[in-house]
Coordinates of C-alpha atoms in Angstrom, one line a residue:
M1 CA 61.3 162.8 89.2
S2 CA 61.3 166.4 89.0
D3 CA 63.8 168.9 90.0
A4 CA 65.2 167.2 93.0
N5 CA 63.2 164.1 93.1
G6 CA 65.3 161.2 94.8
P7 CA 64.8 157.6 94.4
V8 CA 62.1 155.5 96.0
E9 CA 64.1 155.4 99.3
S10 CA 64.9 158.8 100.4
G11 CA 68.4 160.1 101.1
S12 CA 70.2 158.9 97.9
S13 CA 70.9 160.6 94.5
A14 CA 68.0 161.1 92.0
E15 CA 70.0 159.5 89.4
E16 CA 70.3 156.0 91.3
T17 CA 67.9 153.3 90.3
P18 CA 64.9 153.7 92.8
S19 CA 64.3 151.1 95.5
A20 CA 60.6 151.9 95.8
A21 CA 60.1 150.2 92.6
A22 CA 62.7 147.8 93.5
S23 CA 61.6 146.4 96.7
G24 CA 62.2 142.9 97.3
E25 CA 58.7 142.5 98.8
A26 CA 57.3 142.4 95.3
A27 CA 59.8 140.1 93.7
G28 CA 57.4 137.2 94.0
A29 CA 54.1 139.2 93.8
A30 CA 51.5 137.9 91.5
D31 CA 48.8 139.8 89.6
P32 CA 47.0 141.5 92.5
A33 CA 43.8 141.5 90.7
G34 CA 43.9 137.8 89.8
G35 CA 42.1 136.3 86.7
G36 CA 44.7 137.7 84.3
R37 CA 43.4 141.3 84.7
R38 CA 45.6 144.0 83.0
V39 CA 46.2 147.7 83.2
R40 CA 47.9 149.9 80.8
V41 CA 50.2 152.6 82.3
V42 CA 52.3 155.4 81.3
L43 CA 55.2 156.5 83.4
V44 CA 56.0 160.3 83.7
D45 CA 59.1 161.4 85.4
D46 CA 62.1 163.4 84.2
H47 CA 64.6 161.0 85.7
R48 CA 65.4 158.1 83.1
M49 CA 66.9 156.0 85.9
F50 CA 63.9 156.2 88.1
R51 CA 61.6 155.2 85.1
T52 CA 63.9 152.3 84.4
G53 CA 63.6 151.0 88.0
V54 CA 59.6 151.4 88.1
Q55 CA 59.5 149.7 84.8
A56 CA 61.6 146.8 85.8
E57 CA 59.7 146.4 89.1
I58 CA 56.0 146.7 88.2
G59 CA 56.2 146.3 84.3
Q60 CA 56.6 142.5 84.4
T61 CA 53.1 142.1 82.9
E62 CA 52.8 138.3 83.4
R63 CA 53.6 138.7 86.9
T64 CA 52.0 142.1 88.0
G65 CA 49.4 142.6 85.4
V66 CA 50.9 146.1 84.7
E67 CA 51.8 146.8 81.1
V68 CA 53.9 150.0 80.6
V69 CA 52.8 151.4 77.3
G70 CA 54.7 154.6 77.3
E71 CA 57.2 157.0 79.1
A72 CA 57.8 160.7 79.3
A73 CA 60.3 163.0 80.9
D74 CA 58.5 166.5 80.5
V75 CA 55.1 168.1 80.1
D76 CA 55.0 168.1 76.3
Q77 CA 56.3 164.5 76.0
A78 CA 53.7 163.4 78.5
V79 CA 50.7 165.0 76.8
T80 CA 51.9 163.5 73.4
V81 CA 52.4 160.0 74.9
I82 CA 49.3 159.8 77.0
T83 CA 47.2 161.1 74.1
A84 CA 48.6 158.5 71.7
T85 CA 48.4 155.5 73.9
R86 CA 45.3 156.3 76.1
P87 CA 46.4 154.3 79.1
E88 CA 44.1 153.4 82.0
V89 CA 46.6 155.0 84.5
V90 CA 49.3 157.5 84.4
L91 CA 52.0 157.6 87.1
L92 CA 52.7 161.3 87.2
D93 CA 55.7 163.1 88.9
V94 CA 54.7 166.6 90.3
H95 CA 57.7 168.4 89.3
L96 CA 58.5 168.2 85.6
P97 CA 60.1 170.5 83.1
G98 CA 57.5 172.5 81.0
G99 CA 55.1 173.4 83.8
G100 CA 54.9 170.5 86.2
G101 CA 52.4 167.7 86.8
V102 CA 49.5 170.2 87.3
E103 CA 50.1 171.3 83.6
V104 CA 49.9 167.7 82.5
L105 CA 46.6 167.3 84.3
R106 CA 45.3 170.6 82.7
R107 CA 46.2 169.7 79.2
C108 CA 44.8 166.1 79.7
A109 CA 41.5 167.2 81.2
P110 CA 39.3 166.0 78.4
L111 CA 40.9 162.5 78.6
M112 CA 40.0 162.4 82.3
A113 CA 36.4 163.4 81.6
D114 CA 36.0 160.8 78.9
A115 CA 33.1 158.6 80.1
E116 CA 34.0 155.8 77.7
Q117 CA 37.6 155.5 78.4
P118 CA 38.9 157.8 81.1
V119 CA 42.6 158.2 81.8
R120 CA 43.3 158.4 85.6
F121 CA 46.3 159.9 87.2
L122 CA 48.2 158.7 90.3
A123 CA 50.8 161.1 91.5
L124 CA 54.2 159.4 92.4
S125 CA 56.5 161.8 93.9
V126 CA 59.4 162.3 96.6
S127 CA 57.6 165.5 97.8
D128 CA 55.1 165.4 100.5
A129 CA 54.6 169.4 100.6
A130 CA 51.0 170.4 101.0
E131 CA 51.2 172.7 98.0
D132 CA 52.0 169.8 95.7
V133 CA 49.5 167.3 97.0
I134 CA 46.6 169.8 96.9
G135 CA 47.6 171.0 93.6
V136 CA 47.6 167.8 91.9
I137 CA 44.3 166.7 93.5
R138 CA 42.7 169.8 92.6
G139 CA 44.0 169.2 89.2
G140 CA 42.2 165.9 88.8
A141 CA 44.6 163.3 90.0
R142 CA 43.0 160.2 91.9
G143 CA 45.7 159.8 94.4
Y144 CA 49.2 160.7 95.6
V145 CA 51.8 158.3 96.9
T146 CA 55.4 159.0 97.8
K147 CA 58.6 157.3 96.4
T148 CA 58.9 155.3 99.8
I149 CA 56.2 153.1 98.4
T150 CA 57.1 149.4 97.8
G151 CA 56.6 147.7 94.4
T152 CA 53.7 145.7 95.8
D153 CA 51.9 148.6 97.1
L154 CA 52.4 150.6 93.9
V155 CA 50.9 147.8 91.7
D156 CA 47.9 147.5 94.1
S157 CA 47.6 151.3 94.0
V158 CA 47.6 151.3 90.2
F159 CA 44.7 148.9 90.1
R160 CA 42.7 150.8 92.7
V161 CA 43.1 154.0 90.7
Q162 CA 42.0 152.2 87.6
D163 CA 38.9 151.1 89.6
G164 CA 38.2 154.8 90.2
D165 CA 39.4 154.6 94.0
A166 CA 41.3 157.4 95.7
V167 CA 44.7 156.3 96.9
F168 CA 47.1 158.2 99.2
S169 CA 50.3 157.2 101.2
P170 CA 49.2 156.6 104.8
R171 CA 50.9 159.7 106.2
L172 CA 49.1 161.9 103.4
A173 CA 45.7 160.4 103.8
G174 CA 44.9 162.4 107.1
F175 CA 46.3 165.6 105.7
V176 CA 44.0 165.2 102.6
L177 CA 41.0 164.4 104.7
D178 CA 41.7 167.6 106.8
A179 CA 42.2 169.7 104.0
F180 CA 38.9 169.0 102.2
A181 CA 36.8 168.0 105.2
S182 CA 35.1 171.3 105.5
T183 CA 33.2 173.3 102.9
D184 CA 35.9 175.9 103.3
A185 CA 38.6 176.0 100.7
P186 CA 42.1 175.1 101.8
P187 CA 44.1 178.0 103.0
V188 CA 45.6 180.0 100.1
D189 CA 49.1 181.6 100.2
E190 CA 48.3 184.9 98.5
D191 CA 52.0 185.7 98.1
L192 CA 52.6 182.3 96.2
D193 CA 49.4 182.7 94.2
R194 CA 51.0 185.7 92.7
L195 CA 53.5 183.7 90.9
T196 CA 53.0 181.9 87.6
Q197 CA 53.6 178.1 87.4
R198 CA 56.9 178.7 85.7
E199 CA 58.0 181.3 88.2
R200 CA 57.2 178.8 91.0
E201 CA 59.6 176.2 89.2
V202 CA 62.3 178.9 88.9
L203 CA 61.8 179.8 92.6
R204 CA 62.3 176.2 93.8
L205 CA 65.4 175.7 91.7
I206 CA 66.9 178.8 92.9
A207 CA 66.1 177.9 96.6
R208 CA 67.8 174.6 95.9
G209 CA 71.0 176.3 95.0
Y210 CA 70.8 175.8 91.0
A211 CA 72.9 178.2 89.0
Y212 CA 71.0 180.2 86.3
K213 CA 72.6 178.0 83.6
E214 CA 71.4 174.9 85.4
I215 CA 67.9 176.1 85.8
A216 CA 67.9 177.0 82.0
K217 CA 68.9 173.5 81.1
Q218 CA 66.4 171.9 83.5
L219 CA 63.4 173.9 82.2
F220 CA 64.7 174.0 78.5
I221 CA 64.7 178.0 78.5
S222 CA 67.4 180.6 78.0
V223 CA 69.4 182.0 80.9
K224 CA 68.1 185.4 80.0
T225 CA 64.5 184.1 80.5
V226 CA 65.6 182.6 83.8
E227 CA 67.0 186.0 84.9
S228 CA 63.6 187.7 83.9
H229 CA 61.6 185.0 85.9
V230 CA 64.0 185.5 89.0
S231 CA 63.5 189.4 88.8
A232 CA 59.7 188.9 88.5
V233 CA 59.7 186.5 91.6
L234 CA 61.8 188.9 93.7
R235 CA 59.5 191.7 92.8
K236 CA 56.2 190.1 93.4
L237 CA 57.5 188.7 96.8
Q238 CA 59.2 192.0 97.6
L239 CA 62.5 190.3 98.2
S240 CA 65.8 191.7 97.7
N241 CA 68.0 188.6 96.7
R242 CA 68.2 184.9 96.3
H243 CA 69.3 184.4 99.9
E244 CA 66.0 186.0 101.0
L245 CA 64.1 184.0 98.4
T246 CA 65.7 180.8 99.8
R247 CA 64.5 181.5 103.2
W248 CA 61.1 182.4 102.0
A249 CA 60.9 179.2 100.0
T250 CA 62.2 177.0 102.9
A251 CA 59.6 178.6 105.4
R252 CA 56.9 177.3 103.1
R253 CA 58.4 174.0 102.5
L254 CA 58.8 174.6 98.8
V255 CA 62.3 173.4 98.6

């Protein structure tokens, strides 16, 4: 999944085949909807091995009822594949090259609003940061689950989202309810709001210790552009160097 997404079970490398989508609990699971019901799904995640693991676990259509009709690794690919295949549900990572999951949601808004054949989104991410959860829900996602989810529960969540339900990992449900319970808008970080989406992506990667060249490769931009974004971030946040930036990002749980 995105910048530093790990596999389904936290604590291991992002390039390992995920166990969330490889839980033994789902090994004998039948189509949870029964009656041969099917749901067409697109997987959006920038780690190929994670997509492979999810595909192997939930994409056995005769057993799970889930048909994976497409995959994408960045924002542009995601929009292209989703538009071409028109799935019922998209499993969407939050952090993606090209603008993140929020940008995918923004560009796919007409598909979500289609009364005849709506495309629904379920965020699947290693992150449980408030900014990420609120961001994709505001963007139109129907739910948010973390990569600790089992294969069985992920299949169930996909079918529930297809039905129009809102689905959240248990530890996120209370947070989401609290955030939207009142008529007041959730707290806004004015400093963070000064940054563009791309500047936020660069900020996270800098805070995680990435070198400029690594960031350029990750985001498909030039090193010079990375330098420009870092300068803009430091100026807008009134910080002096990347060490202060890292402390700032860590304090806000953005890393």
